[in-house]
């Protein structure tokens, strides 16, 4: 599956952004989808993941209660609604497709190109 993330931008602290990830191919619904982020000078880390049906969601502690992952299998898309953004949320955000709802990068086999989110204080 090919993935393309979009929706990044610049926002002030406390603001909101919604990231989207469009997937190609008719097998989208067979993939677990995840979001990861990489801050400047840091390693890429897990943000959120969602099961094939959307019934199970997993979040990093740092974004729990602020971010919401969702998917629309009819539109081959996964979303990340980000509220109450903080400067430490500044990063390039990547969507990824995998087989299991996991936090490890190596569990995901396909990656989008990333979209930059900048949060100013």
mmCIF file with all atom_site columns, C-alpha atoms in Angstrom:
data_model
loop_
_atom_site.group_PDB
_atom_site.id
_atom_site.type_symbol
_atom_site.label_atom_id
_atom_site.label_alt_id
_atom_site.label_comp_id
_atom_site.label_asym_id
_atom_site.label_entity_id
_atom_site.label_seq_id
_atom_site.pdbx_PDB_ins_code
_atom_site.Cartn_x
_atom_site.Cartn_y
_atom_site.Cartn_z
_atom_site.occupancy
_atom_site.B_iso_or_equiv
_atom_site.pdbx_formal_charge
_atom_site.auth_seq_id
_atom_site.auth_comp_id
_atom_site.auth_asym_id
_atom_site.auth_atom_id
_atom_site.pdbx_PDB_model_num
ATOM 1   C CA . UNK A 1 1   ? 0.000   0.000  0.000  1.00 0.00 ? 1   UNK A CA 1
ATOM 2   C CA . UNK A 1 2   ? 1.213   3.513  -0.795 1.00 0.00 ? 2   UNK A CA 1
ATOM 3   C CA . UNK A 1 3   ? 0.603   6.259  1.729  1.00 0.00 ? 3   UNK A CA 1
ATOM 4   C CA . UNK A 1 4   ? 0.570   10.033 1.524  1.00 0.00 ? 4   UNK A CA 1
ATOM 5   C CA . UNK A 1 5   ? 0.247   12.204 4.601  1.00 0.00 ? 5   UNK A CA 1
ATOM 6   C CA . UNK A 1 6   ? -1.037  15.757 4.553  1.00 0.00 ? 6   UNK A CA 1
ATOM 7   C CA . UNK A 1 7   ? -2.503  18.425 6.794  1.00 0.00 ? 7   UNK A CA 1
ATOM 8   C CA . UNK A 1 8   ? 0.584   19.633 8.564  1.00 0.00 ? 8   UNK A CA 1
ATOM 9   C CA . UNK A 1 9   ? 1.249   23.293 9.182  1.00 0.00 ? 9   UNK A CA 1
ATOM 10  C CA . UNK A 1 10  ? 2.043   25.932 11.747 1.00 0.00 ? 10  UNK A CA 1
ATOM 11  C CA . UNK A 1 11  ? -0.188  26.561 14.726 1.00 0.00 ? 11  UNK A CA 1
ATOM 12  C CA . UNK A 1 12  ? 0.042   28.287 18.074 1.00 0.00 ? 12  UNK A CA 1
ATOM 13  C CA . UNK A 1 13  ? 0.097   26.355 21.309 1.00 0.00 ? 13  UNK A CA 1
ATOM 14  C CA . UNK A 1 14  ? -3.397  25.303 22.293 1.00 0.00 ? 14  UNK A CA 1
ATOM 15  C CA . UNK A 1 15  ? -4.526  25.084 18.708 1.00 0.00 ? 15  UNK A CA 1
ATOM 16  C CA . UNK A 1 16  ? -5.656  22.124 16.634 1.00 0.00 ? 16  UNK A CA 1
ATOM 17  C CA . UNK A 1 17  ? -4.707  20.395 13.409 1.00 0.00 ? 17  UNK A CA 1
ATOM 18  C CA . UNK A 1 18  ? -6.078  17.389 11.589 1.00 0.00 ? 18  UNK A CA 1
ATOM 19  C CA . UNK A 1 19  ? -3.675  15.202 9.692  1.00 0.00 ? 19  UNK A CA 1
ATOM 20  C CA . UNK A 1 20  ? -4.837  12.929 6.913  1.00 0.00 ? 20  UNK A CA 1
ATOM 21  C CA . UNK A 1 21  ? -3.210  9.948  5.300  1.00 0.00 ? 21  UNK A CA 1
ATOM 22  C CA . UNK A 1 22  ? -4.504  8.731  1.966  1.00 0.00 ? 22  UNK A CA 1
ATOM 23  C CA . UNK A 1 23  ? -3.806  5.167  0.938  1.00 0.00 ? 23  UNK A CA 1
ATOM 24  C CA . UNK A 1 24  ? -3.803  3.646  -2.499 1.00 0.00 ? 24  UNK A CA 1
ATOM 25  C CA . UNK A 1 25  ? -5.026  0.169  -3.301 1.00 0.00 ? 25  UNK A CA 1
ATOM 26  C CA . UNK A 1 26  ? -8.039  -1.882 -2.370 1.00 0.00 ? 26  UNK A CA 1
ATOM 27  C CA . UNK A 1 27  ? -6.328  -3.596 0.572  1.00 0.00 ? 27  UNK A CA 1
ATOM 28  C CA . UNK A 1 28  ? -6.373  -0.603 2.924  1.00 0.00 ? 28  UNK A CA 1
ATOM 29  C CA . UNK A 1 29  ? -8.924  -2.197 5.230  1.00 0.00 ? 29  UNK A CA 1
ATOM 30  C CA . UNK A 1 30  ? -6.602  -5.155 5.768  1.00 0.00 ? 30  UNK A CA 1
ATOM 31  C CA . UNK A 1 31  ? -3.965  -2.974 7.427  1.00 0.00 ? 31  UNK A CA 1
ATOM 32  C CA . UNK A 1 32  ? -3.494  -1.681 10.912 1.00 0.00 ? 32  UNK A CA 1
ATOM 33  C CA . UNK A 1 33  ? -2.651  2.008  10.605 1.00 0.00 ? 33  UNK A CA 1
ATOM 34  C CA . UNK A 1 34  ? -0.325  4.040  12.754 1.00 0.00 ? 34  UNK A CA 1
ATOM 35  C CA . UNK A 1 35  ? 1.044   7.520  13.199 1.00 0.00 ? 35  UNK A CA 1
ATOM 36  C CA . UNK A 1 36  ? 4.615   8.226  14.239 1.00 0.00 ? 36  UNK A CA 1
ATOM 37  C CA . UNK A 1 37  ? 6.521   11.475 14.647 1.00 0.00 ? 37  UNK A CA 1
ATOM 38  C CA . UNK A 1 38  ? 10.100  12.630 14.528 1.00 0.00 ? 38  UNK A CA 1
ATOM 39  C CA . UNK A 1 39  ? 11.123  15.811 16.275 1.00 0.00 ? 39  UNK A CA 1
ATOM 40  C CA . UNK A 1 40  ? 14.255  17.692 15.149 1.00 0.00 ? 40  UNK A CA 1
ATOM 41  C CA . UNK A 1 41  ? 17.344  15.827 16.244 1.00 0.00 ? 41  UNK A CA 1
ATOM 42  C CA . UNK A 1 42  ? 15.380  12.968 17.772 1.00 0.00 ? 42  UNK A CA 1
ATOM 43  C CA . UNK A 1 43  ? 14.359  9.466  16.819 1.00 0.00 ? 43  UNK A CA 1
ATOM 44  C CA . UNK A 1 44  ? 11.011  8.659  15.311 1.00 0.00 ? 44  UNK A CA 1
ATOM 45  C CA . UNK A 1 45  ? 8.486   7.608  17.962 1.00 0.00 ? 45  UNK A CA 1
ATOM 46  C CA . UNK A 1 46  ? 5.042   6.092  18.114 1.00 0.00 ? 46  UNK A CA 1
ATOM 47  C CA . UNK A 1 47  ? 2.017   8.373  18.397 1.00 0.00 ? 47  UNK A CA 1
ATOM 48  C CA . UNK A 1 48  ? -1.119  6.321  17.774 1.00 0.00 ? 48  UNK A CA 1
ATOM 49  C CA . UNK A 1 49  ? -2.441  3.229  16.046 1.00 0.00 ? 49  UNK A CA 1
ATOM 50  C CA . UNK A 1 50  ? -5.833  1.919  15.013 1.00 0.00 ? 50  UNK A CA 1
ATOM 51  C CA . UNK A 1 51  ? -7.032  -1.572 14.212 1.00 0.00 ? 51  UNK A CA 1
ATOM 52  C CA . UNK A 1 52  ? -8.521  -2.629 10.885 1.00 0.00 ? 52  UNK A CA 1
ATOM 53  C CA . UNK A 1 53  ? -12.102 -2.041 11.973 1.00 0.00 ? 53  UNK A CA 1
ATOM 54  C CA . UNK A 1 54  ? -11.293 1.003  14.078 1.00 0.00 ? 54  UNK A CA 1
ATOM 55  C CA . UNK A 1 55  ? -12.476 -0.745 17.202 1.00 0.00 ? 55  UNK A CA 1
ATOM 56  C CA . UNK A 1 56  ? -9.122  -0.699 18.940 1.00 0.00 ? 56  UNK A CA 1
ATOM 57  C CA . UNK A 1 57  ? -6.939  2.357  19.358 1.00 0.00 ? 57  UNK A CA 1
ATOM 58  C CA . UNK A 1 58  ? -3.598  2.781  21.046 1.00 0.00 ? 58  UNK A CA 1
ATOM 59  C CA . UNK A 1 59  ? -1.949  6.061  22.027 1.00 0.00 ? 59  UNK A CA 1
ATOM 60  C CA . UNK A 1 60  ? 1.379   7.206  23.354 1.00 0.00 ? 60  UNK A CA 1
ATOM 61  C CA . UNK A 1 61  ? 1.058   8.603  26.860 1.00 0.00 ? 61  UNK A CA 1
ATOM 62  C CA . UNK A 1 62  ? 2.291   11.986 25.648 1.00 0.00 ? 62  UNK A CA 1
ATOM 63  C CA . UNK A 1 63  ? -0.725  12.466 23.361 1.00 0.00 ? 63  UNK A CA 1
ATOM 64  C CA . UNK A 1 64  ? -3.454  10.576 25.184 1.00 0.00 ? 64  UNK A CA 1
ATOM 65  C CA . UNK A 1 65  ? -6.599  12.671 25.727 1.00 0.00 ? 65  UNK A CA 1
ATOM 66  C CA . UNK A 1 66  ? -5.369  15.268 23.205 1.00 0.00 ? 66  UNK A CA 1
ATOM 67  C CA . UNK A 1 67  ? -5.042  13.312 19.952 1.00 0.00 ? 67  UNK A CA 1
ATOM 68  C CA . UNK A 1 68  ? -7.621  11.069 18.301 1.00 0.00 ? 68  UNK A CA 1
ATOM 69  C CA . UNK A 1 69  ? -6.906  8.561  15.565 1.00 0.00 ? 69  UNK A CA 1
ATOM 70  C CA . UNK A 1 70  ? -9.684  7.464  13.233 1.00 0.00 ? 70  UNK A CA 1
ATOM 71  C CA . UNK A 1 71  ? -10.090 5.821  9.865  1.00 0.00 ? 71  UNK A CA 1
ATOM 72  C CA . UNK A 1 72  ? -12.558 5.663  7.018  1.00 0.00 ? 72  UNK A CA 1
ATOM 73  C CA . UNK A 1 73  ? -12.130 2.408  5.141  1.00 0.00 ? 73  UNK A CA 1
ATOM 74  C CA . UNK A 1 74  ? -14.537 3.527  2.421  1.00 0.00 ? 74  UNK A CA 1
ATOM 75  C CA . UNK A 1 75  ? -12.236 6.466  1.679  1.00 0.00 ? 75  UNK A CA 1
ATOM 76  C CA . UNK A 1 76  ? -8.953  4.595  2.233  1.00 0.00 ? 76  UNK A CA 1
ATOM 77  C CA . UNK A 1 77  ? -7.915  7.175  4.769  1.00 0.00 ? 77  UNK A CA 1
ATOM 78  C CA . UNK A 1 78  ? -6.680  7.492  8.318  1.00 0.00 ? 78  UNK A CA 1
ATOM 79  C CA . UNK A 1 79  ? -6.761  10.683 10.343 1.00 0.00 ? 79  UNK A CA 1
ATOM 80  C CA . UNK A 1 80  ? -5.090  12.173 13.374 1.00 0.00 ? 80  UNK A CA 1
ATOM 81  C CA . UNK A 1 81  ? -7.032  14.923 15.118 1.00 0.00 ? 81  UNK A CA 1
ATOM 82  C CA . UNK A 1 82  ? -4.620  16.877 17.287 1.00 0.00 ? 82  UNK A CA 1
ATOM 83  C CA . UNK A 1 83  ? -6.017  19.221 19.924 1.00 0.00 ? 83  UNK A CA 1
ATOM 84  C CA . UNK A 1 84  ? -4.406  21.283 22.672 1.00 0.00 ? 84  UNK A CA 1
ATOM 85  C CA . UNK A 1 85  ? -1.159  21.261 20.755 1.00 0.00 ? 85  UNK A CA 1
ATOM 86  C CA . UNK A 1 86  ? 2.073   21.985 22.596 1.00 0.00 ? 86  UNK A CA 1
ATOM 87  C CA . UNK A 1 87  ? 5.461   23.157 21.314 1.00 0.00 ? 87  UNK A CA 1
ATOM 88  C CA . UNK A 1 88  ? 6.821   19.695 22.098 1.00 0.00 ? 88  UNK A CA 1
ATOM 89  C CA . UNK A 1 89  ? 4.419   18.262 19.519 1.00 0.00 ? 89  UNK A CA 1
ATOM 90  C CA . UNK A 1 90  ? 6.518   19.917 16.815 1.00 0.00 ? 90  UNK A CA 1
ATOM 91  C CA . UNK A 1 91  ? 7.704   17.152 14.511 1.00 0.00 ? 91  UNK A CA 1
ATOM 92  C CA . UNK A 1 92  ? 7.370   15.520 11.139 1.00 0.00 ? 92  UNK A CA 1
ATOM 93  C CA . UNK A 1 93  ? 4.405   13.166 11.342 1.00 0.00 ? 93  UNK A CA 1
ATOM 94  C CA . UNK A 1 94  ? 4.370   9.905  9.403  1.00 0.00 ? 94  UNK A CA 1
ATOM 95  C CA . UNK A 1 95  ? 1.556   7.495  8.734  1.00 0.00 ? 95  UNK A CA 1
ATOM 96  C CA . UNK A 1 96  ? 2.327   3.809  8.449  1.00 0.00 ? 96  UNK A CA 1
ATOM 97  C CA . UNK A 1 97  ? 0.590   0.542  7.614  1.00 0.00 ? 97  UNK A CA 1
ATOM 98  C CA . UNK A 1 98  ? 1.196   -2.730 9.360  1.00 0.00 ? 98  UNK A CA 1
ATOM 99  C CA . UNK A 1 99  ? -0.258  -6.000 10.541 1.00 0.00 ? 99  UNK A CA 1
ATOM 100 C CA . UNK A 1 100 ? -0.546  -5.515 14.281 1.00 0.00 ? 100 UNK A CA 1
ATOM 101 C CA . UNK A 1 101 ? -1.490  -2.674 16.613 1.00 0.00 ? 101 UNK A CA 1
ATOM 102 C CA . UNK A 1 102 ? 1.996   -2.104 17.947 1.00 0.00 ? 102 UNK A CA 1
ATOM 103 C CA . UNK A 1 103 ? 4.245   0.749  18.974 1.00 0.00 ? 103 UNK A CA 1
ATOM 104 C CA . UNK A 1 104 ? 7.441   -0.481 17.325 1.00 0.00 ? 104 UNK A CA 1
ATOM 105 C CA . UNK A 1 105 ? 8.478   0.920  13.954 1.00 0.00 ? 105 UNK A CA 1
ATOM 106 C CA . UNK A 1 106 ? 9.552   -2.448 12.642 1.00 0.00 ? 106 UNK A CA 1
ATOM 107 C CA . UNK A 1 107 ? 5.982   -3.725 12.897 1.00 0.00 ? 107 UNK A CA 1
ATOM 108 C CA . UNK A 1 108 ? 4.942   -1.357 10.102 1.00 0.00 ? 108 UNK A CA 1
ATOM 109 C CA . UNK A 1 109 ? 5.815   -2.225 6.513  1.00 0.00 ? 109 UNK A CA 1
ATOM 110 C CA . UNK A 1 110 ? 4.698   0.819  4.529  1.00 0.00 ? 110 UNK A CA 1
ATOM 111 C CA . UNK A 1 111 ? 5.346   4.479  5.278  1.00 0.00 ? 111 UNK A CA 1
ATOM 112 C CA . UNK A 1 112 ? 4.162   7.800  3.980  1.00 0.00 ? 112 UNK A CA 1
ATOM 113 C CA . UNK A 1 113 ? 6.496   10.706 3.291  1.00 0.00 ? 113 UNK A CA 1
ATOM 114 C CA . UNK A 1 114 ? 5.696   12.750 6.398  1.00 0.00 ? 114 UNK A CA 1
ATOM 115 C CA . UNK A 1 115 ? 4.057   16.091 7.035  1.00 0.00 ? 115 UNK A CA 1
ATOM 116 C CA . UNK A 1 116 ? 5.553   18.831 9.212  1.00 0.00 ? 116 UNK A CA 1
ATOM 117 C CA . UNK A 1 117 ? 3.708   20.173 12.240 1.00 0.00 ? 117 UNK A CA 1
ATOM 118 C CA . UNK A 1 118 ? 5.125   23.241 13.945 1.00 0.00 ? 118 UNK A CA 1
ATOM 119 C CA . UNK A 1 119 ? 3.663   24.474 17.220 1.00 0.00 ? 119 UNK A CA 1
ATOM 120 C CA . UNK A 1 120 ? 4.788   27.856 18.473 1.00 0.00 ? 120 UNK A CA 1
ATOM 121 C CA . UNK A 1 121 ? 4.499   29.079 22.040 1.00 0.00 ? 121 UNK A CA 1
#
